[in-house]
PQR file with spaces between the fields and no chain letter, atoms N, CA, C, O and H, PARSE charges and radii, in Angstrom:
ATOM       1  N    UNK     1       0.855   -1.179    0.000 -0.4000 1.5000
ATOM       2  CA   UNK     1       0.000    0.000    0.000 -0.0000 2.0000
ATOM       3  C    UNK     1       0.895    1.234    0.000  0.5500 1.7000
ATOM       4  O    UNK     1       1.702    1.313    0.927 -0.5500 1.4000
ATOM       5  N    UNK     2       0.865    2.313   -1.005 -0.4000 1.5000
ATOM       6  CA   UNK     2       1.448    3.542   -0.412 -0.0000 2.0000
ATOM       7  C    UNK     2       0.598    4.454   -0.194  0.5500 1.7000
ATOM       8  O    UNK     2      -0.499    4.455   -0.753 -0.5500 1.4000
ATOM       9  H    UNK     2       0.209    2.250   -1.758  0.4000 1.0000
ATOM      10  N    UNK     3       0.965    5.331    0.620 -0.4000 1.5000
ATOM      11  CA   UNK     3      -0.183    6.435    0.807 -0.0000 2.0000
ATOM      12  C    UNK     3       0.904    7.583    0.025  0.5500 1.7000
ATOM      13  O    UNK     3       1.953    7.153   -0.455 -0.5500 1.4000
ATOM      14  H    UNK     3       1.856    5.330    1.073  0.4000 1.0000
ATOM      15  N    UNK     4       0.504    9.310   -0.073 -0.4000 1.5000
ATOM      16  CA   UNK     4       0.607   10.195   -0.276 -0.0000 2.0000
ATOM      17  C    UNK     4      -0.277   11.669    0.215  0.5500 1.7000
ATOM      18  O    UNK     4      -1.241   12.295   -0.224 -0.5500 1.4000
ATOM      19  H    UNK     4      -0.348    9.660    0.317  0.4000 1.0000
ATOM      20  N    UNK     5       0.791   11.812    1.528 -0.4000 1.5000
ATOM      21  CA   UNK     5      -0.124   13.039    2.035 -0.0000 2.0000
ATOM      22  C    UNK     5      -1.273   11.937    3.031  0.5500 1.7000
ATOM      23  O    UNK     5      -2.469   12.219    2.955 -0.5500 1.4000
ATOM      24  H    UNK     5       1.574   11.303    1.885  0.4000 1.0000
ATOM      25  N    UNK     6      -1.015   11.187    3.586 -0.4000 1.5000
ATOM      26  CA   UNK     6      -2.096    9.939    4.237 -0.0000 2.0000
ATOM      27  C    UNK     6      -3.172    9.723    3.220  0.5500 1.7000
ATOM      28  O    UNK     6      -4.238   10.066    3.732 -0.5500 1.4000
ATOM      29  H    UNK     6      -0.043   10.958    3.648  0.4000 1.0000
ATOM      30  N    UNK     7      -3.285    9.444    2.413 -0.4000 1.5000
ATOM      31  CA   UNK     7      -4.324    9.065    1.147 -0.0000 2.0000
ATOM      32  C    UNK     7      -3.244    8.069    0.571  0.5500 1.7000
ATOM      33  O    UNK     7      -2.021    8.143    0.450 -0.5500 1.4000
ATOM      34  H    UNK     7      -2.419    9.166    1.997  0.4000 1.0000
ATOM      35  N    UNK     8      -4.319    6.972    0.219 -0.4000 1.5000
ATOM      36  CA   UNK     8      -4.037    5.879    0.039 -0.0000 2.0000
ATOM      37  C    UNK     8      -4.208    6.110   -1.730  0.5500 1.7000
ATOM      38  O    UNK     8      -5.275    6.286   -2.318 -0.5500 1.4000
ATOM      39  H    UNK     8      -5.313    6.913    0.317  0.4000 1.0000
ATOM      40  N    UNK     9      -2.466    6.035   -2.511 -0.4000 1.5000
ATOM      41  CA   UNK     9      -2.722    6.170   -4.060 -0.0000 2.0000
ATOM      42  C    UNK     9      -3.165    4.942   -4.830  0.5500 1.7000
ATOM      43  O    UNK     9      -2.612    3.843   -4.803 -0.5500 1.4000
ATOM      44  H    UNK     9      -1.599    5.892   -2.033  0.4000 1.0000
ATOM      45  N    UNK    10      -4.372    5.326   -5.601 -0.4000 1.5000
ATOM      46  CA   UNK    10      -4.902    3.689   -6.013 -0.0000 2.0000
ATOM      47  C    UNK    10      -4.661    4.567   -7.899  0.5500 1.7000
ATOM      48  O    UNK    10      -4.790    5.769   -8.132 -0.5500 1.4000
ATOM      49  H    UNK    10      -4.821    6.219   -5.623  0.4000 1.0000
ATOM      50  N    UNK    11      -4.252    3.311   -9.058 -0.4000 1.5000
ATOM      51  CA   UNK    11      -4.103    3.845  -10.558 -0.0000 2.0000
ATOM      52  C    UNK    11      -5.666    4.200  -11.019  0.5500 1.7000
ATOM      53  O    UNK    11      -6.501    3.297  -10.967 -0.5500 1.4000
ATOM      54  H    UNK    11      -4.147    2.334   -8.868  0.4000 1.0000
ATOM      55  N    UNK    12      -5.964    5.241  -11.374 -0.4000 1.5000
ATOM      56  CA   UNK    12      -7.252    4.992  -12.155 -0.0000 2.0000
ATOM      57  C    UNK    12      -7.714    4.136  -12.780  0.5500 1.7000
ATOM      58  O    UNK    12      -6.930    3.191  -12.864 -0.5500 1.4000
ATOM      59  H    UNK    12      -5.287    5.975  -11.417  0.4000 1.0000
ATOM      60  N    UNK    13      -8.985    3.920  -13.477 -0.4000 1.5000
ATOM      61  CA   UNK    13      -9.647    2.645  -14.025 -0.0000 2.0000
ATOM      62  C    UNK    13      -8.383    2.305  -15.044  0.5500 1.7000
ATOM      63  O    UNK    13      -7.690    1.299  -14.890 -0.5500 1.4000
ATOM      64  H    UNK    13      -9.623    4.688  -13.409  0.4000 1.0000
ATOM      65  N    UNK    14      -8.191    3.167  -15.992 -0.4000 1.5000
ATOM      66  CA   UNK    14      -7.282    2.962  -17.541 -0.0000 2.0000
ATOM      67  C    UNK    14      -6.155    2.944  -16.784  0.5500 1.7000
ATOM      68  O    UNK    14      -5.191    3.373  -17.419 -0.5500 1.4000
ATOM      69  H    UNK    14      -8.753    3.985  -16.118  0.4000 1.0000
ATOM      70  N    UNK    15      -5.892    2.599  -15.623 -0.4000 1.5000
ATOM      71  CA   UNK    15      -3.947    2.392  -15.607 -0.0000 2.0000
ATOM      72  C    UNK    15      -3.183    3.352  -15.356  0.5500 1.7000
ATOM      73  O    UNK    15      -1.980    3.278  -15.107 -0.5500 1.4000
ATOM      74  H    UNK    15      -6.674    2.251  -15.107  0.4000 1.0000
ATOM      75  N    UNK    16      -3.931    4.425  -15.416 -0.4000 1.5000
ATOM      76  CA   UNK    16      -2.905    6.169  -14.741 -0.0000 2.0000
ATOM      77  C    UNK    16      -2.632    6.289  -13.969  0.5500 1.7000
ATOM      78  O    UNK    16      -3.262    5.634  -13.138 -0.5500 1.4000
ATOM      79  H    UNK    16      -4.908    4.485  -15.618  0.4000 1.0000
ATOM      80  N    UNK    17      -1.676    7.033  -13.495 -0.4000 1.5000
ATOM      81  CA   UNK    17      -1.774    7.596  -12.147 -0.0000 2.0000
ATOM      82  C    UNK    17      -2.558    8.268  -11.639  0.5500 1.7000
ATOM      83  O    UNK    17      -3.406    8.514  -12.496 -0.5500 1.4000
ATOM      84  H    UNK    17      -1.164    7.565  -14.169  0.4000 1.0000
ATOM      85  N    UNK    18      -2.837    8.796  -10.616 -0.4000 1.5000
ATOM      86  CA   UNK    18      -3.797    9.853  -10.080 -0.0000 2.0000
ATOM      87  C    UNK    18      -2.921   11.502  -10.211  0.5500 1.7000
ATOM      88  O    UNK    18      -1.769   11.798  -10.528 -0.5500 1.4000
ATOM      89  H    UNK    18      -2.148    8.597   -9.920  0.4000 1.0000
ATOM      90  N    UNK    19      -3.975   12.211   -9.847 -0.4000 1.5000
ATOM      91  CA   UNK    19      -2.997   13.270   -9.585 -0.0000 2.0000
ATOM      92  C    UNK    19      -2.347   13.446   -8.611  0.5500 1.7000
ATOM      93  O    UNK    19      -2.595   12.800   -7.593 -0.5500 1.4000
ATOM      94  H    UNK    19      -4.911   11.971   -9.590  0.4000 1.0000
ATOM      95  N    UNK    20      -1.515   14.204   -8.648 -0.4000 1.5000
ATOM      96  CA   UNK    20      -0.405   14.305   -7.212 -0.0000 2.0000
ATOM      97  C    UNK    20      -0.882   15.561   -6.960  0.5500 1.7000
ATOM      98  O    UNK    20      -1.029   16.451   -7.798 -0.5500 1.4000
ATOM      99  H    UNK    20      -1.313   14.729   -9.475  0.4000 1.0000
ATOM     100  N    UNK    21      -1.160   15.625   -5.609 -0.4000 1.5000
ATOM     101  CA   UNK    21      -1.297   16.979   -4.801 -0.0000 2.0000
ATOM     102  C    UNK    21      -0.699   17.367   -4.040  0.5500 1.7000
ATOM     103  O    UNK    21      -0.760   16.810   -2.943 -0.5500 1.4000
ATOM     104  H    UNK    21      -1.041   14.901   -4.929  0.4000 1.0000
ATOM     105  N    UNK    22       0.149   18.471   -4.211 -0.4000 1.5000
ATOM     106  CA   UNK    22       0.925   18.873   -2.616 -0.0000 2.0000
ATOM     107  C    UNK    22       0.795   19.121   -1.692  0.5500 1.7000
ATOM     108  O    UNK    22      -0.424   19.285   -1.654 -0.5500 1.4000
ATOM     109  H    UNK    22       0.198   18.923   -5.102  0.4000 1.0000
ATOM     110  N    UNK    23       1.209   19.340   -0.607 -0.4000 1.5000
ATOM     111  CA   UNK    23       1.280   19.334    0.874 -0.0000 2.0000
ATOM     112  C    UNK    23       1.936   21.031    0.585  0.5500 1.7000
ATOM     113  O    UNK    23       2.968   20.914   -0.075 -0.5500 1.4000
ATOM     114  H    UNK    23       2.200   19.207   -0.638  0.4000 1.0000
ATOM     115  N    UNK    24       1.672   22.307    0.846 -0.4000 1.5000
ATOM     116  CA   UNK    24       2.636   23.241    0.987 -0.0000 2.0000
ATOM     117  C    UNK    24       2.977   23.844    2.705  0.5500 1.7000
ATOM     118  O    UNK    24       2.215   24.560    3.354 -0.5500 1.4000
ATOM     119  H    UNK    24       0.833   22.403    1.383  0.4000 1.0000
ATOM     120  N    UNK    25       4.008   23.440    3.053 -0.4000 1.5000
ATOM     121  CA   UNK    25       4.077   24.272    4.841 -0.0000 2.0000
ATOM     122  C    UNK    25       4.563   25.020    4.850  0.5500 1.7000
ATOM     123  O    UNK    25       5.225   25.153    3.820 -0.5500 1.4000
ATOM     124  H    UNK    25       4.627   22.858    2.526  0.4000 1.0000
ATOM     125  N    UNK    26       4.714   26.076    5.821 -0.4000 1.5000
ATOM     126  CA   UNK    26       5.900   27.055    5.626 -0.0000 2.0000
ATOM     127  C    UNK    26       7.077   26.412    6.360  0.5500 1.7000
ATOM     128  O    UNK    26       7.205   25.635    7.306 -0.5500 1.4000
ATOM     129  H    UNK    26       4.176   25.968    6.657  0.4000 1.0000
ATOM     130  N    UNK    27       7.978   27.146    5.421 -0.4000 1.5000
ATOM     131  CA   UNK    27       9.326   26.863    5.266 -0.0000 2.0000
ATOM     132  C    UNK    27      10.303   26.604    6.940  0.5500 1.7000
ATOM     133  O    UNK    27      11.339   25.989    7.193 -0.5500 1.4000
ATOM     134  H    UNK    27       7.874   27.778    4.653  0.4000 1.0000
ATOM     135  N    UNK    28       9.608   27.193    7.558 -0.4000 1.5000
ATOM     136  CA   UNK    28      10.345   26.957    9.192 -0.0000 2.0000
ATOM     137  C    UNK    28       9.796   25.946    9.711  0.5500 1.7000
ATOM     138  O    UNK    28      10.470   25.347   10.549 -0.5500 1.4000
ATOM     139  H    UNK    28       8.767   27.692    7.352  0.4000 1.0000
ATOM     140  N    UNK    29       8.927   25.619    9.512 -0.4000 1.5000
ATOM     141  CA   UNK    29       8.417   23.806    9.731 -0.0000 2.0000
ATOM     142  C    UNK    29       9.375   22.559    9.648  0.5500 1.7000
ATOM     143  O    UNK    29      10.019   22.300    8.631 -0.5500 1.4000
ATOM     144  H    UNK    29       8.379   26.105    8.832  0.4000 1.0000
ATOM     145  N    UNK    30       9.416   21.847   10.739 -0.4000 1.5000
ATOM     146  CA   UNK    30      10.093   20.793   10.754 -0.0000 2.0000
ATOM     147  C    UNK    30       9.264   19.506   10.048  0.5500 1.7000
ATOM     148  O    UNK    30       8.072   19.255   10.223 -0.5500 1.4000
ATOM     149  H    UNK    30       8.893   22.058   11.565  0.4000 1.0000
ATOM     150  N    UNK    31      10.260   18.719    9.160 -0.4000 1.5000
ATOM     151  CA   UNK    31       9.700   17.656    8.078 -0.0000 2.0000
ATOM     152  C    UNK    31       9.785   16.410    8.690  0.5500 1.7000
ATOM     153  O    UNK    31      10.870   15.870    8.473 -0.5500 1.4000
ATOM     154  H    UNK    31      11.228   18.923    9.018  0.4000 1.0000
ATOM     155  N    UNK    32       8.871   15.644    9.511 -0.4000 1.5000
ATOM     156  CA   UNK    32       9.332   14.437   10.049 -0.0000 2.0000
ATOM     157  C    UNK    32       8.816   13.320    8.863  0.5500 1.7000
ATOM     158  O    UNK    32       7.974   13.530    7.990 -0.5500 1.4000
ATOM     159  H    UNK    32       7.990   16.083    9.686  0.4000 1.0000
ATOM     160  N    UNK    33       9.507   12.196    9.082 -0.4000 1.5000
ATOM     161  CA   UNK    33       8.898   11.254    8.165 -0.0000 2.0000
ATOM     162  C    UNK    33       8.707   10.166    9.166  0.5500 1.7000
ATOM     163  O    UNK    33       9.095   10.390   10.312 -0.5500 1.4000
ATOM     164  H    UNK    33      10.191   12.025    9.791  0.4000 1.0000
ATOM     165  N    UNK    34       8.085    8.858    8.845 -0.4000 1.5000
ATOM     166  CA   UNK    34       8.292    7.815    9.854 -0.0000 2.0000
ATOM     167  C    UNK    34       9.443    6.633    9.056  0.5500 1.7000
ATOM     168  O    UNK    34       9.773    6.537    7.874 -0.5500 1.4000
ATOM     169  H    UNK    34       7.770    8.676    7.914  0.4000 1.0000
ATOM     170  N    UNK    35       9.855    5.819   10.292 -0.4000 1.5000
ATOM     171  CA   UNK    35      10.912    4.732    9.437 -0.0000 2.0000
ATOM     172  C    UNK    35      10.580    4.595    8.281  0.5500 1.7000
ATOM     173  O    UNK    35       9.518    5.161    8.022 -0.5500 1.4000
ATOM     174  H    UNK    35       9.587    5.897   11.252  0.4000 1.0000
ATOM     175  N    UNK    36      11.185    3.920    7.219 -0.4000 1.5000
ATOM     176  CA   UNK    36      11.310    3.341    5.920 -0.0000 2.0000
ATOM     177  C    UNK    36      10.076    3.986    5.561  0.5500 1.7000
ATOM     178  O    UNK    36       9.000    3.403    5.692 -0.5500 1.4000
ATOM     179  H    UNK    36      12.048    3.461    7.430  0.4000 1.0000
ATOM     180  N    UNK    37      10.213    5.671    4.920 -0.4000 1.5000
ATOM     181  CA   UNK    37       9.458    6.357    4.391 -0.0000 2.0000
ATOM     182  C    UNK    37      10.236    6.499    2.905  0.5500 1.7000
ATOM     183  O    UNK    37      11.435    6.270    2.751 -0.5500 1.4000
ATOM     184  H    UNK    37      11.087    6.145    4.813  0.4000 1.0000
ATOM     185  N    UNK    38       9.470    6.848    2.028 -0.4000 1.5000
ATOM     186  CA   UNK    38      10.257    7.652    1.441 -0.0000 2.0000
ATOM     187  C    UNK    38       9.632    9.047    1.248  0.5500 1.7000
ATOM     188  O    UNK    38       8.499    9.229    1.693 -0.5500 1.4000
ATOM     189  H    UNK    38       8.495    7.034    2.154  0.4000 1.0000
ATOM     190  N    UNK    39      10.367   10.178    0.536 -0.4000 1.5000
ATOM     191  CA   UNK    39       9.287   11.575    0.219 -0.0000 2.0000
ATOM     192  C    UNK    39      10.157   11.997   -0.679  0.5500 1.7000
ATOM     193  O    UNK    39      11.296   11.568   -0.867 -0.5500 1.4000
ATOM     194  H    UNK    39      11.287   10.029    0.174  0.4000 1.0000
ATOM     195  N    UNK    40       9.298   13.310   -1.534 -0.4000 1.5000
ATOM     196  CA   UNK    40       9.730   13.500   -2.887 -0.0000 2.0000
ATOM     197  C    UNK    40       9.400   15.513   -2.025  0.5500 1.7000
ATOM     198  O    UNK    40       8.277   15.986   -1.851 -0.5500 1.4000
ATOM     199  H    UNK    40       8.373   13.658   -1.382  0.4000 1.0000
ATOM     200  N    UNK    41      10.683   16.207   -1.689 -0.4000 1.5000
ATOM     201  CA   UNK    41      10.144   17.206   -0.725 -0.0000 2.0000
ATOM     202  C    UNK    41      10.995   18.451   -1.982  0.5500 1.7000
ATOM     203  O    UNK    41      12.216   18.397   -2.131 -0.5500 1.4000
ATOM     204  H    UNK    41      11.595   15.822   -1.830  0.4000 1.0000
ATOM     205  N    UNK    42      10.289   19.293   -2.624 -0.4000 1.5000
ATOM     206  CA   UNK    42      10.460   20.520   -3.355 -0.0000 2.0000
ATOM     207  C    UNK    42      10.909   21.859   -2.098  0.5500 1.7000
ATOM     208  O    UNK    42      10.266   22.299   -1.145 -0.5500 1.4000
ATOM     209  H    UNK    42       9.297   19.337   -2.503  0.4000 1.0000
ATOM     210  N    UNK    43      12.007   22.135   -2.525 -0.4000 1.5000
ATOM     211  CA   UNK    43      12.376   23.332   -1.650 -0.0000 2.0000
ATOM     212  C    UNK    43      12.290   24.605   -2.908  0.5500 1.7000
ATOM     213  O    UNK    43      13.058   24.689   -3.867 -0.5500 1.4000
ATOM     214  H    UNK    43      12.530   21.778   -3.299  0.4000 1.0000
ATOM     215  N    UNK    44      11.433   25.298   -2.674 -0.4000 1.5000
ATOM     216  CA   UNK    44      11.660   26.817   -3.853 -0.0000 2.0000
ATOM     217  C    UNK    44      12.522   26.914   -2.966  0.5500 1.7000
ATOM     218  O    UNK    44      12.531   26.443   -1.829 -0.5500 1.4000
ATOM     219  H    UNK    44      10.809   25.229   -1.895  0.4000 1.0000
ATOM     220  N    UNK    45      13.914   28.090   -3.974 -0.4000 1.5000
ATOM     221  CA   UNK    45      14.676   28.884   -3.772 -0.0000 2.0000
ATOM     222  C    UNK    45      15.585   28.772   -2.852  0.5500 1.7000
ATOM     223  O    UNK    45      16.026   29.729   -2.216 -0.5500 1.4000
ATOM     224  H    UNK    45      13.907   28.473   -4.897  0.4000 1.0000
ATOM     225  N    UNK    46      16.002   27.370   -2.685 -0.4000 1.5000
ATOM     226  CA   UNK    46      17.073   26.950   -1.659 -0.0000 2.0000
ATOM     227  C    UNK    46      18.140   26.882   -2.107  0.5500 1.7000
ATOM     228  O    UNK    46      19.078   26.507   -1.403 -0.5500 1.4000
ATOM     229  H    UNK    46      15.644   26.593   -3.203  0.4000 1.0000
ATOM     230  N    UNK    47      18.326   27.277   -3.609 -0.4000 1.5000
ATOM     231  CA   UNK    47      19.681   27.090   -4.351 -0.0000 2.0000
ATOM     232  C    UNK    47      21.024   26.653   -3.683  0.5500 1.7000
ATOM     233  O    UNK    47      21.933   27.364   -3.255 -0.5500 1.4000
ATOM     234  H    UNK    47      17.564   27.581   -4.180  0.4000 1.0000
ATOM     235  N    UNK    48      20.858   24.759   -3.719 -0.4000 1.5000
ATOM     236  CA   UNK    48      21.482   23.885   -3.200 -0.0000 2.0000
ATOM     237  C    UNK    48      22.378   23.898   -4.581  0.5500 1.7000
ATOM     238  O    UNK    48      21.975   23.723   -5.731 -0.5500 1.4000
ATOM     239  H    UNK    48      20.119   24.182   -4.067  0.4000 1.0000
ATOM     240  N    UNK    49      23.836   24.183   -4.078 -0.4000 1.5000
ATOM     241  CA   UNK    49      24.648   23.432   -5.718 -0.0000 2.0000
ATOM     242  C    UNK    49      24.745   22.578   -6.049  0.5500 1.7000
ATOM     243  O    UNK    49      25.264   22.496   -7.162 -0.5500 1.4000
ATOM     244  H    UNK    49      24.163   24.325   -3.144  0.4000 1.0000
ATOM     245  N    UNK    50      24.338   21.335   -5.371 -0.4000 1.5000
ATOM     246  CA   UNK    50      24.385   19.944   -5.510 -0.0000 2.0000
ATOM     247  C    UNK    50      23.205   19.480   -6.267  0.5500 1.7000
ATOM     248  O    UNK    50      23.318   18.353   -6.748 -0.5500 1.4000
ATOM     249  H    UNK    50      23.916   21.402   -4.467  0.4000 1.0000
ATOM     250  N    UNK    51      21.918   20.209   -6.510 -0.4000 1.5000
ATOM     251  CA   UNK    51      21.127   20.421   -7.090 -0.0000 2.0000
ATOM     252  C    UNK    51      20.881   21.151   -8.189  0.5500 1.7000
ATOM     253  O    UNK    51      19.760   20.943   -8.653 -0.5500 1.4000
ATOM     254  H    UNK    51      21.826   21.125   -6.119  0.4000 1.0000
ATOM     255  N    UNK    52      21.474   21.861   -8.713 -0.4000 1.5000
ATOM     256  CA   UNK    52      21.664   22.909   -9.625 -0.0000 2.0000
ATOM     257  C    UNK    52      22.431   22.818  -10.787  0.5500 1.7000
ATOM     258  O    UNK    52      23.565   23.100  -10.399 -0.5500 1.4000
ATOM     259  H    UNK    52      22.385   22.030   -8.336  0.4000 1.0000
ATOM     260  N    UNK    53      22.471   22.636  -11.746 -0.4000 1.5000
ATOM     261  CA   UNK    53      23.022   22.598  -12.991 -0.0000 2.0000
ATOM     262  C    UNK    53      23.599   23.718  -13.389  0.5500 1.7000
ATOM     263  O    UNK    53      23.076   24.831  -13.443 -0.5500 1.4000
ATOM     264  H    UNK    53      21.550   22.407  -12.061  0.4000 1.0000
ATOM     265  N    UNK    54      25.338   23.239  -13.840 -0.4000 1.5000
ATOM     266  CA   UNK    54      26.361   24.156  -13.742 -0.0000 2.0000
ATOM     267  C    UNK    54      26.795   24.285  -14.889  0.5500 1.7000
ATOM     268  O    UNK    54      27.729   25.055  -15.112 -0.5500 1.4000
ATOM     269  H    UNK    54      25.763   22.334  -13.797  0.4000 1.0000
């Protein structure tokens, strides 16, 4: 089972994905996850160089 955002993602009838909806918090918010999570977490404007194409 995975969830997203605690919603459980099921494929539409034809095999799609669903849509993805974000979660937006403000930015001073702490991000907990639980064990063997994974997350897909968008930072605007954190211009990480390790992220950034040079």
């Amino acid at each position: 089972q995975i969830r997203l955002n605690g919603d459980v993602l099921q494929l539409n009838p034809d095999g799609s994905l669903p849509p993805f909806k974000p979660v937006i918090i403000d930015p001073s918010q702490i991000i907990s996850l639980p064990a063997l999570s994974m997350a897909f977490i968008v930072i605007h404007g954190a211009e990480i160089n390790a992220c950034t194409s040079q």
